[in-house]
Coordinates of C-alpha atoms in Angstrom, one line a residue:
X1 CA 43.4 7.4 7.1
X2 CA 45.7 9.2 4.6
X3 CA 43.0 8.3 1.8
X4 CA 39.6 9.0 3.9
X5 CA 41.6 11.9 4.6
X6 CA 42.0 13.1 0.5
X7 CA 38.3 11.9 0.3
X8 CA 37.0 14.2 3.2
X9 CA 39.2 16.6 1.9
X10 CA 37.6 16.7 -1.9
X11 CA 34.2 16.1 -0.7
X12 CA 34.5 19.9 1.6
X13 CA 35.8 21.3 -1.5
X14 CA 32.7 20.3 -3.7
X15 CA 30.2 21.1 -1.1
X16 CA 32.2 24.7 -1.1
X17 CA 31.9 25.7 -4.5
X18 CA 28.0 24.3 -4.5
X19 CA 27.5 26.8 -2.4
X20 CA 29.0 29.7 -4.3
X21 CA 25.8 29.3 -6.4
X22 CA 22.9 31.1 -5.3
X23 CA 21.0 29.0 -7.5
X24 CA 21.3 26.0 -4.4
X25 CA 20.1 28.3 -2.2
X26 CA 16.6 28.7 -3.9
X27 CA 16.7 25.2 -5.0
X28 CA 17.4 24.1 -1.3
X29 CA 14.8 26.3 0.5
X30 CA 12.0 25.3 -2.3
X31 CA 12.2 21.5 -1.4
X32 CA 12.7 22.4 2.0
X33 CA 9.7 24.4 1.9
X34 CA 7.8 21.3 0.2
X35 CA 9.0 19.1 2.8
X36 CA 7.5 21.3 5.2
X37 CA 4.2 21.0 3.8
X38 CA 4.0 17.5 2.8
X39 CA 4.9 17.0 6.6
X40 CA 2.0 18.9 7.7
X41 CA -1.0 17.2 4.8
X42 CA 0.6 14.0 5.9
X43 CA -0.2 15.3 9.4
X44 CA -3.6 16.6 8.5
X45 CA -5.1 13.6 6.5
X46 CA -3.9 11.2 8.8
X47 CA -5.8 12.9 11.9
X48 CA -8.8 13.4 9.5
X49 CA -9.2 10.0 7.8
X50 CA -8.3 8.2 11.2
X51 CA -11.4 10.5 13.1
X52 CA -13.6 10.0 10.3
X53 CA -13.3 5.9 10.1
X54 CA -13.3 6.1 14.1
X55 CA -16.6 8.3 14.7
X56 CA -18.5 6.5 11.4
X57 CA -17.0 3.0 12.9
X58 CA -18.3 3.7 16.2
X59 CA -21.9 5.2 14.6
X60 CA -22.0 2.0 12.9
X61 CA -21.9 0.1 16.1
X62 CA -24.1 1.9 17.9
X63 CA -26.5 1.5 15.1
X64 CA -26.3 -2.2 15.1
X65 CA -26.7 -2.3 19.0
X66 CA -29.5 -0.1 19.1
X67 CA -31.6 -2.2 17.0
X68 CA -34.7 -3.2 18.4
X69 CA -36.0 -7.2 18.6
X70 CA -36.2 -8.8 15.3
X71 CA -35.6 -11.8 13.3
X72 CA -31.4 -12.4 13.1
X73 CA -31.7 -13.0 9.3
X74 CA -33.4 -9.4 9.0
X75 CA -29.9 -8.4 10.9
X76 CA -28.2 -10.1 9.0
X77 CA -29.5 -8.1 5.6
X78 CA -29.3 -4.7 8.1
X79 CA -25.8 -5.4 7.6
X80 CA -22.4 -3.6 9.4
X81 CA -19.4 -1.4 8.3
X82 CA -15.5 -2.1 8.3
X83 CA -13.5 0.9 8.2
X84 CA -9.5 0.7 7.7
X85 CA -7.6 3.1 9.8
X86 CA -3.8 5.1 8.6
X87 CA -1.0 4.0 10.3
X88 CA 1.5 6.5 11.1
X89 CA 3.7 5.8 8.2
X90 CA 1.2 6.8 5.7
X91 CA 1.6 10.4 7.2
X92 CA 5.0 10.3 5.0
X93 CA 3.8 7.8 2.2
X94 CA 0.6 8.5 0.6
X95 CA 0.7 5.3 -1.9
X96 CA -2.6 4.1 -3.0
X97 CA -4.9 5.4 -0.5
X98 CA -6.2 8.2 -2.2
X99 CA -7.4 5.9 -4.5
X100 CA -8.5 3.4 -2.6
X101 CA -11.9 2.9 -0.3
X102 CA -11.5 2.7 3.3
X103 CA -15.3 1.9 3.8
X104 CA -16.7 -1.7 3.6
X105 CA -20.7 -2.0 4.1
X106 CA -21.5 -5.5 4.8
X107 CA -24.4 -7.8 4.6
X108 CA -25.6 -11.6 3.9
X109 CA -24.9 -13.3 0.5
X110 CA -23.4 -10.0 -1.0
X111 CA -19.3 -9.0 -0.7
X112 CA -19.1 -5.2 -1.7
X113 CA -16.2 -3.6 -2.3
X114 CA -14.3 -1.0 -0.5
X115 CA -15.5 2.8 -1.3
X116 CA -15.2 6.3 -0.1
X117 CA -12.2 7.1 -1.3
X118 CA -10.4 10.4 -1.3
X119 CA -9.9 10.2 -5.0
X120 CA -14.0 9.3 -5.8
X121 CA -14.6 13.1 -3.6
X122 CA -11.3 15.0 -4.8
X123 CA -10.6 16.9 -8.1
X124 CA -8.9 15.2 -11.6
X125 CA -5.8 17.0 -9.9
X126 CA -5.2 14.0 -7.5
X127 CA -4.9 11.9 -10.4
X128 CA -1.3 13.9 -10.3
X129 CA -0.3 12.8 -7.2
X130 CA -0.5 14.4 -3.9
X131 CA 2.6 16.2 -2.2
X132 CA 4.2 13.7 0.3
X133 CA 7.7 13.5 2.2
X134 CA 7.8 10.1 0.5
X135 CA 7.3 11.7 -3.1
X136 CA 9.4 14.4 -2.7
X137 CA 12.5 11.8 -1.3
X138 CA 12.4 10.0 -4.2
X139 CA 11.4 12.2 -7.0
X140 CA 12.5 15.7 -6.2
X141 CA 15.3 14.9 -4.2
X142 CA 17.1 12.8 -6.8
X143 CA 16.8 15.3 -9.4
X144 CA 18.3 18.2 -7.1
X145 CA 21.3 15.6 -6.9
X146 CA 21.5 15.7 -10.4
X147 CA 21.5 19.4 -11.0
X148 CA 24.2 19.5 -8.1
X149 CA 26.6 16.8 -9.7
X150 CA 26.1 17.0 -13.7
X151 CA 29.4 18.6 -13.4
X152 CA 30.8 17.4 -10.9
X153 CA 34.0 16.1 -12.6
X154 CA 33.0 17.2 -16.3
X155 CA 33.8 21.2 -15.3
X156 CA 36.8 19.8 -14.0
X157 CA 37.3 17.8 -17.3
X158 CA 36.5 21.4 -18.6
X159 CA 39.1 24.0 -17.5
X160 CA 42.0 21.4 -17.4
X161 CA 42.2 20.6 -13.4
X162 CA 41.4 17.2 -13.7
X163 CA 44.4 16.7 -15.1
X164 CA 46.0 18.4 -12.8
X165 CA 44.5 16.7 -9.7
X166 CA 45.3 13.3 -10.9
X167 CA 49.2 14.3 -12.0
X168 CA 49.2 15.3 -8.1
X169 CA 48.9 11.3 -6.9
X170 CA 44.9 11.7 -6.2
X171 CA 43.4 8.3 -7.8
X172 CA 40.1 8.1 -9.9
X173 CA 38.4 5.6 -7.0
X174 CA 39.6 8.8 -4.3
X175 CA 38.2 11.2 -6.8
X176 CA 34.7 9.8 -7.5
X177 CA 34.0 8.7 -3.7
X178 CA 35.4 12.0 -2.8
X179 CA 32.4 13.8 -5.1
X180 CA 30.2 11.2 -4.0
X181 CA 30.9 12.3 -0.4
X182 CA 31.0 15.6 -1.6
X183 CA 26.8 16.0 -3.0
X184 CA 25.9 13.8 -0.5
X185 CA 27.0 16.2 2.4
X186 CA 25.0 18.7 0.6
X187 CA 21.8 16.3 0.2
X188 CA 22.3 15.6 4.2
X189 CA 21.3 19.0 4.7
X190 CA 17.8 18.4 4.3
X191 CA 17.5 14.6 4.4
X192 CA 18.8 14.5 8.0
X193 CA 16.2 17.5 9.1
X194 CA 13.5 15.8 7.6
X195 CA 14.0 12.5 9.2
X196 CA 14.2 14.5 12.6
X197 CA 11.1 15.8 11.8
X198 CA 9.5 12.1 10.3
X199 CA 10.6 10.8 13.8
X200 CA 9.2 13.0 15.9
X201 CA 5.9 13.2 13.9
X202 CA 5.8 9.2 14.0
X203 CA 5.9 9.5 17.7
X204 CA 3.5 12.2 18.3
X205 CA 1.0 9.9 16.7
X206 CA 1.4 7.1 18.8
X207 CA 1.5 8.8 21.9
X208 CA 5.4 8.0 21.9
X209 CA 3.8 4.5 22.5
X210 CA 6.1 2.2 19.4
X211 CA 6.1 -1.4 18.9
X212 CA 9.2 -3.1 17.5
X213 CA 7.1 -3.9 14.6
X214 CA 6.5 -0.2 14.0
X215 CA 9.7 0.7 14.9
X216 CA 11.6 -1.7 12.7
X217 CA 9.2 -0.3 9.7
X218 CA 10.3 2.7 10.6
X219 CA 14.4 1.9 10.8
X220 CA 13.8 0.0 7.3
X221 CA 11.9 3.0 5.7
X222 CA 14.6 5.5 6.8
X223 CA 17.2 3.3 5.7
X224 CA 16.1 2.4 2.3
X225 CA 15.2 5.8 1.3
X226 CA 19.0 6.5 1.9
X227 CA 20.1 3.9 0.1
X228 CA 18.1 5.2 -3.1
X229 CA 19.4 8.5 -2.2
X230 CA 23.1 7.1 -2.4
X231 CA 22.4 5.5 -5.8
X232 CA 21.4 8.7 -7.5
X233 CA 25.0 10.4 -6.0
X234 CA 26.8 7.7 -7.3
X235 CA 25.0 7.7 -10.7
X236 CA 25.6 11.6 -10.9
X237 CA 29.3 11.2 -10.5
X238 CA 30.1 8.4 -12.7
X239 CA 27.8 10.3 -15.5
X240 CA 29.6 13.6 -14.6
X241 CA 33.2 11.6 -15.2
X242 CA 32.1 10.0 -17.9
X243 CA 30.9 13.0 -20.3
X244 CA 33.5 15.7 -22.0
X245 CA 31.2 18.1 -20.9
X246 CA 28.7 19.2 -18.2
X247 CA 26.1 20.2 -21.0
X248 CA 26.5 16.7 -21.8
X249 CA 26.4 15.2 -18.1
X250 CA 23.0 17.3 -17.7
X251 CA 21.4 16.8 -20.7
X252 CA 22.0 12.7 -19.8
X253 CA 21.4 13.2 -16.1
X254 CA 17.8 14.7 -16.8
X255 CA 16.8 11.9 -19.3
X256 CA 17.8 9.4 -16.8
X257 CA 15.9 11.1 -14.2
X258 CA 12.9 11.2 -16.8
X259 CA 13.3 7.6 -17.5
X260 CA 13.9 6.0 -14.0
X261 CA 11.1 7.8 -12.3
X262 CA 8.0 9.4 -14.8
X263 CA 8.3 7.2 -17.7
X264 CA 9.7 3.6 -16.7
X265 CA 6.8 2.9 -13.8
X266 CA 3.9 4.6 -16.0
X267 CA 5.3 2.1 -18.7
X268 CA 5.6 -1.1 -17.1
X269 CA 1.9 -0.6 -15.4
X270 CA 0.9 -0.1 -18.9
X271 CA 2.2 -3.5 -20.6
X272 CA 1.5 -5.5 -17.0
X273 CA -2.0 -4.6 -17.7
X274 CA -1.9 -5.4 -21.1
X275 CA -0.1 -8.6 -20.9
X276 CA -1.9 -10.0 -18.1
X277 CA -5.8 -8.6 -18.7
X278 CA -8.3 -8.1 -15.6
X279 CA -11.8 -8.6 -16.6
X280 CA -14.1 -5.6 -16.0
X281 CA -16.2 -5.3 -12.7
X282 CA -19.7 -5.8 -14.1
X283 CA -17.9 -9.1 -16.0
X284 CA -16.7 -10.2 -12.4
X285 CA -19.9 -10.2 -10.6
X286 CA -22.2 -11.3 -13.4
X287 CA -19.4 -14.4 -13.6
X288 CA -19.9 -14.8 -10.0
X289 CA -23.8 -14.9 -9.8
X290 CA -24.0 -17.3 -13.0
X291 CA -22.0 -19.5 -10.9
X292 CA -24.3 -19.2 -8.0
X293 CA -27.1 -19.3 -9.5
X294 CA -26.4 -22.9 -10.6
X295 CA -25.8 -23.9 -7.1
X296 CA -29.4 -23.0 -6.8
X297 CA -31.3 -20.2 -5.1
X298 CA -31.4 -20.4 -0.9
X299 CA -34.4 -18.0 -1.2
X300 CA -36.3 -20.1 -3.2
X301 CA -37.9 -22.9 -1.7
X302 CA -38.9 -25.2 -4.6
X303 CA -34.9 -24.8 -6.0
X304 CA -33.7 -28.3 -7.1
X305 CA -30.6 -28.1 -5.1
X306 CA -31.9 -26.8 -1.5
X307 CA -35.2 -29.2 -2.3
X308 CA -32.4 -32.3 -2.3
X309 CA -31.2 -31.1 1.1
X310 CA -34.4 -30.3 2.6
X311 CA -35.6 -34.4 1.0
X312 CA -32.7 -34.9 3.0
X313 CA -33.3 -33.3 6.3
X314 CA -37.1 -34.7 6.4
X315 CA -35.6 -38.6 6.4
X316 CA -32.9 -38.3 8.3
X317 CA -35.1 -36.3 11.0
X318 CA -38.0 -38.9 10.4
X319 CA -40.6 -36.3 9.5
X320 CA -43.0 -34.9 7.1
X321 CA -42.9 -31.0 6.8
X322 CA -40.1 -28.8 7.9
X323 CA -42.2 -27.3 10.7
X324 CA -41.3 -30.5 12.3
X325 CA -37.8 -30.4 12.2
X326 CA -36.3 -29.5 15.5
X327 CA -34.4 -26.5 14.2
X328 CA -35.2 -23.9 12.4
X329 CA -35.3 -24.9 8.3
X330 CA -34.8 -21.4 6.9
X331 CA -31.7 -20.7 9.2
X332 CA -30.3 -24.4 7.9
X333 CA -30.8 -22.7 4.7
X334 CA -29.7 -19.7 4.6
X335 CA -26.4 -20.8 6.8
X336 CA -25.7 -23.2 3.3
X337 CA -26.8 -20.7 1.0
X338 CA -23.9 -18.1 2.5
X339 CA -21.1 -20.9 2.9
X340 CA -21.9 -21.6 -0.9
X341 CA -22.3 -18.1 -2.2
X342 CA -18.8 -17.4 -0.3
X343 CA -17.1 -20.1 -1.6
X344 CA -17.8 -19.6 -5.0
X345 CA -16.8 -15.6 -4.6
X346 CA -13.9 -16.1 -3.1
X347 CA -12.7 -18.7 -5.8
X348 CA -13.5 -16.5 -8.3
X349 CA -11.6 -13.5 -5.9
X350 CA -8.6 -16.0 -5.7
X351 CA -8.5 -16.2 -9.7
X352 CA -8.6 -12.6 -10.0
X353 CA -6.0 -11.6 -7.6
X354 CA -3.7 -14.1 -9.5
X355 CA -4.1 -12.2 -12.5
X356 CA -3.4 -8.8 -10.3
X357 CA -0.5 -10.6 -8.7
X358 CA 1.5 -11.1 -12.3
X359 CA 0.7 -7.4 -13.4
X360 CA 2.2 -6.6 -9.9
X361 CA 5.1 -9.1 -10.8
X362 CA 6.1 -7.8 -14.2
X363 CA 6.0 -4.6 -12.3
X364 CA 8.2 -6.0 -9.6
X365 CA 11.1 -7.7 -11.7
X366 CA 11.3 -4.3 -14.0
X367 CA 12.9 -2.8 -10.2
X368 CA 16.1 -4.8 -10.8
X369 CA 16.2 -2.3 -13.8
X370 CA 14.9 0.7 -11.9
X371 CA 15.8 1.5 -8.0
X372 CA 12.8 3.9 -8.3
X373 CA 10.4 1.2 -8.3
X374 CA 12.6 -1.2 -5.9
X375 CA 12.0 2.2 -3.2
X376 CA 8.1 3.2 -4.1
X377 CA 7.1 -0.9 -3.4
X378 CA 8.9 -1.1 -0.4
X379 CA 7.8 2.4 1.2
X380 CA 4.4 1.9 0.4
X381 CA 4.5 -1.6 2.0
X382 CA 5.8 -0.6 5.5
X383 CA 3.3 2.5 5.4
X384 CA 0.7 0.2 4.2
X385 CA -0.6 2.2 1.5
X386 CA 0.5 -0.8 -1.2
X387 CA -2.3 -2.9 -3.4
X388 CA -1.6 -5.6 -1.2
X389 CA -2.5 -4.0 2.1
X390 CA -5.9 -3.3 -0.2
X391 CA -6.8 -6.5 -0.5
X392 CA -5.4 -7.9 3.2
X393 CA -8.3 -5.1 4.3
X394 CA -11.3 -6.7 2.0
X395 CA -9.8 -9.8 3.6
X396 CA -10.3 -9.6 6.8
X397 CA -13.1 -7.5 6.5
X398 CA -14.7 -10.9 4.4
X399 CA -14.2 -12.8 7.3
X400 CA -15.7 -11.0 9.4
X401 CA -18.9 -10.7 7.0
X402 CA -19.2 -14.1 6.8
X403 CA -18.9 -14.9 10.4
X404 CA -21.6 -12.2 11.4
X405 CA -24.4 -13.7 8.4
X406 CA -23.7 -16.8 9.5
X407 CA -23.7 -15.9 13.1
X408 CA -27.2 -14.6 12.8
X409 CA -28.1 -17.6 10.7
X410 CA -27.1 -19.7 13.8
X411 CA -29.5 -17.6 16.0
X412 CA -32.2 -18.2 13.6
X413 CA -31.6 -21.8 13.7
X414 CA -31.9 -22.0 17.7
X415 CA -33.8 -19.4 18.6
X416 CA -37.0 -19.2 15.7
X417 CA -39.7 -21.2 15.8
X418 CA -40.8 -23.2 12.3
X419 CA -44.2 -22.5 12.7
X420 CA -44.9 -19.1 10.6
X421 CA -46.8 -16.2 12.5
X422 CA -50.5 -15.7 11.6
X423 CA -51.4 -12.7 10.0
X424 CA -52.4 -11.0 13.8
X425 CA -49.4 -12.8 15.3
X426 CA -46.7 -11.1 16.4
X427 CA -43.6 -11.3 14.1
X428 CA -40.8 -14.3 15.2
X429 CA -38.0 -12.3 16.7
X430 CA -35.2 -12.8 19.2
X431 CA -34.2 -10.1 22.0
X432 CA -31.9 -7.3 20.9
X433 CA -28.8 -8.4 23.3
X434 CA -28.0 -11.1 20.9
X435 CA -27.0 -8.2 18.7
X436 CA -23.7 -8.1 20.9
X437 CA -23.1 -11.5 19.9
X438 CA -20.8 -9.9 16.7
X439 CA -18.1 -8.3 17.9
X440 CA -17.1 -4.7 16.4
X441 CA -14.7 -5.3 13.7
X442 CA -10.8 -3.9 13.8
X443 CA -8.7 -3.8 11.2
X444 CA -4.6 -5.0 12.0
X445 CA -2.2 -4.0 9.3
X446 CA 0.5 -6.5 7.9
X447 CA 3.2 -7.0 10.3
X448 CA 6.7 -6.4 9.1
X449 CA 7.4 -10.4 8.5
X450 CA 4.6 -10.1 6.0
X451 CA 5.7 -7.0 4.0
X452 CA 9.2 -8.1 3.3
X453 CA 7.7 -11.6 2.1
X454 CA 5.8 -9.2 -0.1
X455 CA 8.7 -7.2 -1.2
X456 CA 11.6 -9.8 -1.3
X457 CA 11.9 -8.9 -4.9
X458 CA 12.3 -5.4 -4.0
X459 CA 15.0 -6.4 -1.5
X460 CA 16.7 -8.2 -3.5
X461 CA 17.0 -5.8 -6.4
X462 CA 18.4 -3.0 -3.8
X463 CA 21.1 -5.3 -2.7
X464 CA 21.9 -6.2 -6.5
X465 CA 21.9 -2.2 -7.3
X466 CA 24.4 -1.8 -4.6
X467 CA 26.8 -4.0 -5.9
X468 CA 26.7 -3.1 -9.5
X469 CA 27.6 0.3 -8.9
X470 CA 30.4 -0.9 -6.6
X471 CA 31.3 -2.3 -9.4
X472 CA 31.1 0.2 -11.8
X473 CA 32.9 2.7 -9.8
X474 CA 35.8 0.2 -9.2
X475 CA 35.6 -0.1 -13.2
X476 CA 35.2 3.6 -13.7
X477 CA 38.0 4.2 -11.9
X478 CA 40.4 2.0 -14.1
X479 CA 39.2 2.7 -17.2
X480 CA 38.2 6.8 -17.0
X481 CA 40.9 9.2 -18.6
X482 CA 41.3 12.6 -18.4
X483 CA 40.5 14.0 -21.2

């Protein structure tokens, strides 16, 4: 007790004299200010993303239902939408949405990618980054602890108490946890109002209507950004203790602020690129149709490939001409045209989401260097905002591609006749309630097993950072001297 007691006691004195400068003050009311403001455009493009993808989702399927009699594979090509909907933890991290489509269109024998997003109808500005609570927690934040601790211990190094406080039976390990105590009361001050205010935000979204699986996000996203906040105290003091002066504590404070958070991430994206290289979009696709188009063509009827299988059909079925058959041949068709053509794109998907996953990787392991990154992967995976929440959306929205084509191919199949229409004849369609067959499609974000799977490396490299600089304070206050 006698030594929490000397701690407590240190820690009220530094948060005293912080205060004496009016400088804080400013400082203080400017982040708070930002806080305030990246609460509410976390507020405001939540509500206006979510209405947007719910009235265009909702026009989409009212579209598709309205549609009048017709022949399924011309529904098919009519095609659908998938929209992805925020959760509410993207109100406080932005991550790669901006950048990222939240729009799907799909149709038969053709995977689009995602577009509409806020970055393709925003201003080179976003390119920047846009203000969230998130940002500010793990950029701003840090370097106000910085300019509150660069001295720390160095002014006390300074103007000769140091010495004086350590010739009075207070021990290094008091003195540094003591200042550590010390800027974190002051950094308290605002992180504990925002979190009050993250809560209650989180809750008014849902309707005060949580899940565990939201609510344990939640608990984890709170308690990592913490964490991170802790490691920038403790890095403050020990750089503070370690300098002869506080220009010198500064001076090294700000470069490692530069380093850990502007330079490092931009730098490691760079050479993750480099090392492991994507090929271009048009080279994607034009890979992908070569590879299809040696499978054969499915709208070609004198194709080698779909010739074999129709050879095939007529002497199994014991007939001469695909009228005949007792199904429909152009459904048959077009239902093995779609399981080929998806096959072969999602093979060639598969290859170029390796690729993504070692940039992502070389990324990854570079956090055990740089909390920063450890803290950005893991907040943007509980809000899902992250790459991978990207590609789980074109995912699911895939499946649900292929089982409407093929879906409308098995209509076909049952329901239209062989025999083509004369040219008075009225067009081979089936009634519009089959429409209602495909069911409207809902996108479910990663549970909270799946994004720490994702983000073990991130994990693993907080709980590594913690005890290093248990360590090095424990060191730090054996080997540190006074003057």
């Amino acid at each position: 007790m006698k030594i929490l007691h000397t701690e407590i006691l240190i820690a009220k004195h530094f948060k005293n004299s912080v205060f004496k400068n009016s400088a804080v003050y400013i400082i203080t009311l400017f982040i708070g200010a930002l806080l305030l403001y990246a609460a509410f455009s976390g507020w405001d493009n939540y509500n206006s993303q979510n209405e947007t993808s719910e009235k265009y989702q909702h026009e989409s399927r009212e579209d598709w239902l309205k549609n009048p009699d017709k022949n399924p594979h011309r529904m098919a090509h009519y095609g659908n939408f998938a929209f992805r909907k925020s959760t509410s933890l993207s109100v406080f991290e932005f991550g790669m949405e901006p950048f990222f489509g939240n729009a799907i269109f799909l149709e038969a024998h053709k995977q689009n990618t995602a577009n509409f997003s806020e970055a393709g109808f925003s201003n080179s500005m976003l390119r920047f980054g846009e203000i969230s609570i998130a940002m500010v927690l793990q950029i701003l934040l840090p370097l106000l602890i910085f300019f509150l601790g660069f001295n720390a211990v160095a002014f006390e190094r300074e103007n000769g108490t140091l010495k004086l406080l350590l010739s009075q039976g207070i021990s290094w390990k008091q003195l540094l946890f003591g200042k550590i105590l010390g800027i974190a009361s002051v950094i308290m001050l605002l992180f504990i109002p925002t979190i009050i205010v993250l809560v209650f935000v989180w809750l008014l979204l849902q309707n005060f209507s949580i899940s565990a699986d939201e609510t344990f996000k939640m608990i984890l996203f709170i308690l990592f950004h913490f964490i991170y906040l802790m490691f920038f105290c403790v890095i403050a003091v020990l750089v503070s203790a370690s300098s002869k002066t506080s220009k010198k504590a500064l001076v090294s404070l700000i470069g490692i602020w530069l380093i850990l958070t502007i330079i490092l991430p931009r730098t490691t994206q760079a050479i993750g690129a480099y090392l492991y290289e994507a090929p271009s979009k048009v080279a994607f696709n034009s890979a992908i149709e070569q590879d299809i188009l040696k499978q054969g063509d499915s709208h070609n009827p004198n194709d080698v490939h779909y010739k074999a299988i129709k050879d095939s059909l007529l002497r199994t079925y014991k007939v001469d001409s695909v009228q005949k058959l007792p199904f429909n041949y152009s459904g048959f068709i077009m239902t093995e045209g779609e399981r080929i053509s998806s096959k072969i794109y999602n093979d060639h998907l598969e290859e170029l989401l390796k690729i993504y996953a070692k940039q992502n990787s070389f990324s990854k392991a570079v956090s055990f260097l740089n909390p920063y990154i450890a803290v950005k992967n893991l907040s943007m995976g509980l809000s899902n905002t992250d790459y991978d929440s990207y590609i789980d959306f074109q995912k699911q929205a895939e499946v649900y591609r292929y089982n409407m084509a093929q879906k409308m191919n098995a209509l076909q199949i049952k329901y239209i006749s062989n025999k083509k229409p004369g040219p008075n004849e009225k067009p081979l369609t089936i009634g519009k309630e089959h429409w209602a067959d495909v069911e409207e499609f809902h996108y479910e974000p990663k549970g909270i097993a799946n994004v720490l799977k994702t983000e073990i490396l991130s994990i693993i490299s907080i709980i590594i950072w913690i005890i290093f600089l248990f360590v090095l304070i424990r060191f730090a206050a054996k080997n540190l001297k006074a003057i």
